Short mmCIF file of C-alpha atoms in Angstrom, two decimals:
data_model
loop_
_atom_site.label_atom_id
_atom_site.label_comp_id
_atom_site.label_asym_id
_atom_site.label_seq_id
_atom_site.Cartn_x
_atom_site.Cartn_y
_atom_site.Cartn_z
CA TYR A 1 4.77 46.84 -10.95
CA PRO A 2 3.44 44.16 -13.36
CA LEU A 3 0.15 42.55 -12.32
CA LEU A 4 0.03 39.79 -14.94
CA PRO A 5 0.96 37.10 -12.35
CA TYR A 6 -1.71 38.45 -9.98
CA ASN A 7 -4.88 38.11 -12.04
CA THR A 8 -6.20 34.90 -13.54
CA PHE A 9 -7.90 36.65 -16.47
CA GLY A 10 -4.36 37.22 -17.78
CA ILE A 11 -4.67 40.99 -18.21
CA ASP A 12 -1.26 42.57 -18.80
CA VAL A 13 -1.48 45.71 -16.64
CA SER A 14 0.66 47.34 -13.97
CA ALA A 15 0.20 49.05 -10.61
CA ALA A 16 1.84 52.29 -9.58
CA ARG A 17 3.03 50.58 -6.37
CA PHE A 18 2.98 47.06 -4.93
CA LEU A 19 3.54 45.95 -1.33
CA GLU A 20 3.55 42.50 0.25
CA TYR A 21 3.70 41.65 3.95
CA SER A 22 4.34 38.36 5.71
CA SER A 23 3.05 39.03 9.24
CA VAL A 24 0.49 41.08 11.16
CA GLU A 25 3.32 43.08 12.67
CA GLU A 26 4.73 43.93 9.23
CA LEU A 27 1.32 45.05 7.98
CA LYS A 28 0.75 47.25 11.02
CA LYS A 29 4.22 48.74 10.60
CA LEU A 30 3.50 49.60 6.95
CA ILE A 31 0.27 51.31 8.00
CA VAL A 32 1.84 53.26 10.88
CA GLN A 33 4.71 54.40 8.66
CA GLY A 34 2.23 55.78 6.13
CA ALA A 35 3.13 53.34 3.35
CA VAL A 36 -0.51 52.34 2.82
CA VAL A 37 -2.02 55.35 1.08
CA THR A 38 -5.13 55.73 -1.07
CA PRO A 39 -6.04 54.61 -3.56
CA PHE A 40 -5.25 51.04 -2.58
CA LEU A 41 -6.57 47.60 -3.43
CA HIS A 42 -5.94 44.50 -1.37
CA ILE A 43 -5.86 41.37 -3.52
CA GLY A 44 -5.59 37.62 -2.99
CA GLY A 45 -4.96 35.22 -5.85
CA GLY A 46 -6.57 37.58 -8.35
CA SER A 47 -9.33 35.17 -9.39
CA ASN A 48 -12.11 37.72 -8.82
CA LEU A 49 -10.45 40.67 -10.57
CA LEU A 50 -10.84 42.15 -14.02
CA PHE A 51 -8.37 44.95 -14.67
CA THR A 52 -9.40 47.17 -17.59
CA LYS A 53 -6.33 49.40 -17.40
CA ASP A 54 -3.24 50.08 -15.28
CA TYR A 55 -4.01 50.62 -11.58
CA ASP A 56 -2.91 54.09 -10.51
CA GLY A 57 -2.48 53.23 -6.86
CA LEU A 58 -1.15 50.72 -4.35
CA ILE A 59 -1.73 46.98 -4.58
CA LEU A 60 -1.46 45.13 -1.26
CA HIS A 61 -0.93 41.38 -1.05
CA SER A 62 -0.66 39.08 1.96
CA ARG A 63 2.15 36.56 2.30
CA ILE A 64 1.03 35.45 5.77
CA GLU A 65 1.56 31.68 5.80
CA GLY A 66 1.05 28.95 8.36
CA ILE A 67 -1.47 26.25 9.30
CA GLU A 68 -1.67 25.85 13.08
CA VAL A 69 -3.81 23.50 15.17
CA THR A 70 -5.09 25.54 18.11
CA GLU A 71 -7.47 23.03 19.70
CA GLU A 72 -8.30 19.40 19.17
CA ASP A 73 -10.40 16.62 20.64
CA GLU A 74 -11.61 13.24 19.40
CA TYR A 75 -14.45 14.82 17.41
CA SER A 76 -13.05 17.99 15.84
CA VAL A 77 -10.04 20.19 15.27
CA SER A 78 -9.60 23.97 15.27
CA ILE A 79 -7.10 25.41 12.79
CA ARG A 80 -5.69 28.93 12.36
CA VAL A 81 -4.59 29.57 8.78
CA GLY A 82 -2.67 32.50 7.31
CA ALA A 83 -4.55 34.61 4.75
CA GLY A 84 -1.76 34.14 2.19
CA VAL A 85 -2.00 30.33 2.13
CA VAL A 86 -3.17 29.04 -1.25
CA TRP A 87 -6.69 27.72 -0.73
CA ASP A 88 -6.21 24.39 -2.48
CA ASP A 89 -2.98 23.76 -0.55
CA PHE A 90 -5.03 24.12 2.63
CA VAL A 91 -7.67 21.68 1.32
CA ALA A 92 -4.95 19.15 0.46
CA TYR A 93 -3.50 19.57 3.98
CA CYS A 94 -6.91 18.90 5.55
CA VAL A 95 -7.46 15.78 3.46
CA GLU A 96 -3.99 14.45 4.29
CA HIS A 97 -4.71 14.88 8.01
CA GLY A 98 -8.14 13.25 7.87
CA TRP A 99 -10.15 16.40 8.60
CA TYR A 100 -13.59 16.51 7.01
CA GLY A 101 -15.33 19.54 5.50
CA THR A 102 -13.14 21.22 2.89
CA GLU A 103 -12.84 18.39 0.32
CA ASN A 104 -15.75 19.59 -1.86
CA LEU A 105 -13.98 22.94 -2.18
CA SER A 106 -10.94 21.37 -3.86
CA LEU A 107 -9.25 23.24 -6.72
CA ILE A 108 -11.07 26.53 -6.11
CA PRO A 109 -8.56 29.24 -7.08
CA GLY A 110 -7.42 31.93 -4.68
CA GLU A 111 -6.14 32.23 -1.15
CA VAL A 112 -7.49 31.54 2.33
CA GLY A 113 -8.05 35.20 3.20
CA ALA A 114 -10.22 35.73 0.15
CA SER A 115 -12.22 32.57 0.89
CA ALA A 116 -13.55 34.26 4.02
CA VAL A 117 -14.39 37.45 2.13
CA GLN A 118 -16.17 35.76 -0.77
CA ASN A 119 -17.79 32.90 1.18
CA ILE A 120 -16.60 30.52 -1.51
CA GLY A 121 -18.64 27.42 -2.18
CA ALA A 122 -18.99 24.42 -4.47
CA TYR A 123 -20.84 21.11 -4.67
CA GLY A 124 -23.17 21.78 -1.76
CA VAL A 125 -20.58 23.21 0.65
CA GLU A 126 -19.95 26.82 1.68
CA VAL A 127 -16.87 27.92 3.59
CA LYS A 128 -19.01 29.83 6.12
CA ASP A 129 -20.04 26.47 7.56
CA LEU A 130 -16.41 25.69 8.34
CA ILE A 131 -15.28 29.10 9.63
CA ALA A 132 -15.20 29.87 13.35
CA ALA A 133 -13.74 33.39 13.21
CA VAL A 134 -11.85 35.83 10.98
CA GLU A 135 -8.89 37.92 12.17
CA THR A 136 -8.35 41.35 10.61
CA VAL A 137 -6.27 44.53 10.74
CA ASN A 138 -7.87 47.78 9.59
CA ILE A 139 -6.38 50.88 7.98
CA GLN A 140 -5.86 52.38 11.46
CA ALA A 141 -3.63 49.37 12.31
CA GLU A 142 -6.25 48.07 14.75
CA GLU A 143 -6.71 44.33 15.14
CA ARG A 144 -10.19 42.83 15.37
CA VAL A 145 -11.51 39.28 15.43
CA TYR A 146 -14.93 38.73 13.85
CA SER A 147 -16.96 35.74 15.00
CA VAL A 148 -18.59 33.79 12.18
CA GLU A 149 -21.92 35.33 13.21
CA GLU A 150 -20.48 38.85 12.87
CA CYS A 151 -19.26 38.10 9.34
CA GLY A 152 -22.84 38.29 8.04
CA TYR A 153 -22.42 35.39 5.65
CA THR A 154 -24.99 34.79 2.93
CA TYR A 155 -24.67 33.17 -0.50
CA ARG A 156 -21.28 34.32 -1.87
CA ASN A 157 -21.34 37.35 0.37
CA SER A 158 -20.04 38.75 3.67
CA ILE A 159 -19.66 42.07 5.45
CA PHE A 160 -16.09 42.24 4.12
CA LYS A 161 -17.44 42.90 0.62
CA ARG A 162 -19.19 46.08 1.73
CA PRO A 163 -17.47 49.34 0.64
CA GLU A 164 -17.08 50.50 4.25
CA ASN A 165 -15.14 47.34 5.11
CA LYS A 166 -12.70 47.34 2.19
CA SER A 167 -10.06 48.74 4.56
CA ALA A 168 -10.30 45.71 6.87
CA PHE A 169 -7.59 43.28 5.80
CA VAL A 170 -8.01 39.59 6.64
CA THR A 171 -4.86 38.23 8.27
CA TYR A 172 -5.92 34.79 9.57
CA VAL A 173 -8.99 32.58 9.26
CA ARG A 174 -9.97 30.16 12.00
CA PHE A 175 -11.69 26.93 10.95
CA ARG A 176 -13.45 24.16 12.86
CA LEU A 177 -13.38 20.82 11.05
CA SER A 178 -14.70 17.37 11.89
CA LYS A 179 -12.54 14.35 12.64
CA LYS A 180 -15.58 12.11 12.31
CA GLU A 181 -16.34 10.75 8.87
CA TYR A 182 -19.02 12.61 6.93
CA TYR A 183 -19.43 13.69 3.31
CA THR A 184 -21.62 15.94 1.18
CA LEU A 185 -22.24 13.90 -1.97
CA ASP A 186 -25.74 14.72 -3.25
CA TYR A 187 -24.72 17.46 -5.67
CA GLY A 188 -24.02 17.27 -9.39
CA THR A 189 -22.44 14.02 -10.54
CA ILE A 190 -20.41 13.29 -7.41
CA ARG A 191 -22.10 10.00 -6.51
CA GLN A 192 -21.99 8.84 -10.11
CA GLU A 193 -18.24 9.51 -10.31
CA LEU A 194 -17.61 7.80 -6.96
CA GLU A 195 -18.94 4.55 -8.36
CA LYS A 196 -15.64 4.18 -10.22
CA TYR A 197 -13.78 3.67 -6.93
CA PRO A 198 -13.87 0.65 -4.59
CA ALA A 199 -13.89 2.69 -1.37
CA LEU A 200 -15.13 6.05 -0.13
CA THR A 201 -12.35 8.12 1.42
CA LEU A 202 -11.45 11.79 1.75
CA SER A 203 -8.72 11.49 -0.86
CA VAL A 204 -11.12 9.79 -3.29
CA VAL A 205 -13.73 12.54 -2.85
CA ARG A 206 -11.06 15.19 -3.39
CA LYS A 207 -9.89 13.42 -6.56
CA VAL A 208 -13.45 13.17 -7.88
CA ILE A 209 -14.08 16.87 -7.23
CA ILE A 210 -10.81 17.81 -8.97
CA ASP A 211 -11.61 15.57 -11.93
CA ILE A 212 -15.09 17.10 -12.30
CA ARG A 213 -13.73 20.63 -12.10
CA GLU A 214 -10.90 19.94 -14.55
CA SER A 215 -13.35 18.43 -17.04
CA LYS A 216 -15.38 21.65 -17.05
CA LEU A 217 -13.08 24.51 -16.09
CA PRO A 218 -10.10 25.76 -18.13
CA ASP A 219 -6.65 26.13 -16.57
CA PRO A 220 -6.01 29.90 -16.13
CA LYS A 221 -2.34 29.31 -16.96
CA VAL A 222 -3.50 28.26 -20.44
CA LEU A 223 -6.70 30.24 -20.95
CA GLY A 224 -7.40 33.35 -18.89
CA ASN A 225 -10.51 32.98 -16.73
CA ALA A 226 -11.89 33.58 -13.26
CA GLY A 227 -13.45 30.19 -12.67
CA SER A 228 -17.20 29.92 -12.15
CA PHE A 229 -18.16 33.54 -12.50
CA PHE A 230 -21.95 33.62 -12.06
CA MET A 231 -24.12 33.10 -8.98
CA ASN A 232 -26.90 30.53 -9.12
CA PRO A 233 -30.29 32.27 -8.77
CA ILE A 234 -32.33 31.38 -5.69
CA VAL A 235 -36.03 31.89 -6.38
CA PRO A 236 -39.28 31.49 -4.41
CA ARG A 237 -40.75 28.00 -4.78
CA ARG A 238 -43.87 29.37 -6.46
CA GLN A 239 -41.76 31.02 -9.15
CA PHE A 240 -39.74 27.82 -9.59
CA GLU A 241 -42.90 25.75 -10.03
CA SER A 242 -44.13 28.16 -12.70
CA LEU A 243 -40.81 27.87 -14.56
CA GLN A 244 -40.77 24.12 -14.19
CA ARG A 245 -44.09 23.83 -16.01
CA GLU A 246 -42.48 25.52 -18.99
CA TYR A 247 -39.10 23.76 -18.62
CA PRO A 248 -39.75 20.33 -17.06
CA ASP A 249 -36.10 19.28 -17.58
CA MET A 250 -34.79 22.23 -15.56
CA PRO A 251 -32.24 21.08 -12.93
CA HIS A 252 -32.73 22.45 -9.44
CA TYR A 253 -31.71 22.11 -5.80
CA ASP A 254 -33.94 22.73 -2.79
CA VAL A 255 -32.57 25.43 -0.49
CA ASP A 256 -35.38 25.23 2.08
CA ALA A 257 -39.15 24.82 2.14
CA GLY A 258 -39.75 28.13 0.38
CA ARG A 259 -36.77 28.54 -1.96
CA VAL A 260 -35.12 26.69 -4.83
CA LYS A 261 -31.70 27.16 -6.48
CA ILE A 262 -31.55 26.98 -10.28
CA PRO A 263 -28.13 26.44 -11.94
CA ALA A 264 -27.07 29.57 -13.78
CA ALA A 265 -25.06 27.44 -16.24
CA TRP A 266 -28.25 25.75 -17.44
CA MET A 267 -29.97 29.11 -17.90
CA ILE A 268 -27.07 30.63 -19.83
CA ASP A 269 -26.83 27.54 -22.02
CA ARG A 270 -30.58 27.60 -22.75
CA CYS A 271 -30.21 31.23 -23.83
CA GLY A 272 -27.70 30.09 -26.44
CA TRP A 273 -24.74 31.91 -24.92
CA LYS A 274 -22.30 29.05 -24.53
CA ARG A 275 -19.30 29.73 -26.85
CA LYS A 276 -20.50 33.26 -27.63
CA ALA A 277 -17.56 35.66 -28.10
CA LEU A 278 -16.92 39.35 -28.45
CA GLY A 279 -13.30 39.70 -29.46
CA PRO A 280 -11.18 37.78 -26.95
CA ALA A 281 -13.96 37.86 -24.33
CA ALA A 282 -16.06 34.71 -24.51
CA VAL A 283 -18.28 32.25 -22.68
CA HIS A 284 -16.40 28.98 -22.32
CA GLY A 285 -17.47 26.16 -24.61
CA ARG A 286 -17.62 23.44 -21.93
CA GLN A 287 -18.98 25.44 -19.00
CA ALA A 288 -21.36 28.38 -19.42
CA LEU A 289 -20.49 29.74 -15.96
CA VAL A 290 -17.00 30.62 -17.12
CA LEU A 291 -15.98 33.82 -18.91
CA VAL A 292 -12.62 33.50 -20.66
CA ASN A 293 -9.98 35.77 -22.14
CA SER A 294 -8.84 33.97 -25.27
CA GLY A 295 -6.23 36.66 -25.89
CA CYS A 296 -4.48 36.36 -22.53
CA LEU A 297 -0.75 36.04 -22.08
CA LEU A 298 0.54 32.91 -20.41
CA TYR A 299 2.00 33.64 -17.01
CA THR A 300 3.73 31.91 -14.15
CA SER A 301 2.20 32.32 -10.70
CA PRO A 302 4.45 34.27 -8.31
CA SER A 303 6.54 31.96 -6.17
#
C-alpha cells in the first residue's frame, strides 16, 4: 500500500498492509478479529515520520471524525474531538465559534489524536494546557480514559510516546476552552504583526499566526518537510547567563525562575547550518528548524 500521501517528507515507500477505521467499535472489531498483528505502526498525518525503506508490517490510521460539545457554561466549553480530525480544521472550528486557546496552534500539520501524543506547541502555547482527557483503545481492545494529569505531559512529550504505550491508540481527545477573551501574544513577532490590524480578534490572531508560519515554513505539498523539527533547549539560568555573556544578542524566553528556553533555530543558524545540504536532505534556507527533502515527489493528501 503506497505511503506517499501519508508522510510529509514525501518519501515514496509502501507498507505490506494498511488499515483505516472510522469508529471505536470498528477498531475494537479489527483487534478482536486478529487483523491488527505485529509489526504495526499507528500513524496520524505523517508529519513526524521519516521512512527510510518500505514498511514490512501493518500501518493503522484513524478516520474517527466529529467535534462534539459535551458541556458548556458562560465561561468555558468542553469539546470531544475525533482523533482523525485534521488539527488545523479543529483550530479553525474553535476560532469560528469564539473559543479561545487553540489559535496560536494554527497551521500545525497533523491530526488531533497525534496532538495529544506529541504535546504539540507553538508561540507560547502547548496543547496540554487545553486538554482535559484522552480516550484510548489498547491492543487488547480495552478502552481507557486518561486524565490530563495521567498523560504525563512535559515539553513535546507524553506517556503515549513511551515504547510500552505504543499499543494504546488515541480515539478521542477532550478539550476545555475558554469563552472569555484572552490571548497569548508575547512570543516571537506576534504583537508586531498585530499592529497591522485595527482590532484584536480571534480570527486576526489566527491569520497572523498563519502568515508568520507561511513566511518561514515550506508547504510539504511543494517541498517535503516535517515542519519545525527540533526542540528548543531549556537550560538552567546559570548556564544561560554564562552563554549570554558570550552571545549578548542571544534570544531567549523565561520558563520559570530557574530555567530559560533558547531558540534552537538561532543556535543552528549561528553554527552555520542554515541551507546546508547532503544530497536531497537539507536545512531549510528560511528556517533553520526545518529539515527538507528537496527530492520529494509531489503528492495529494488522502481525501
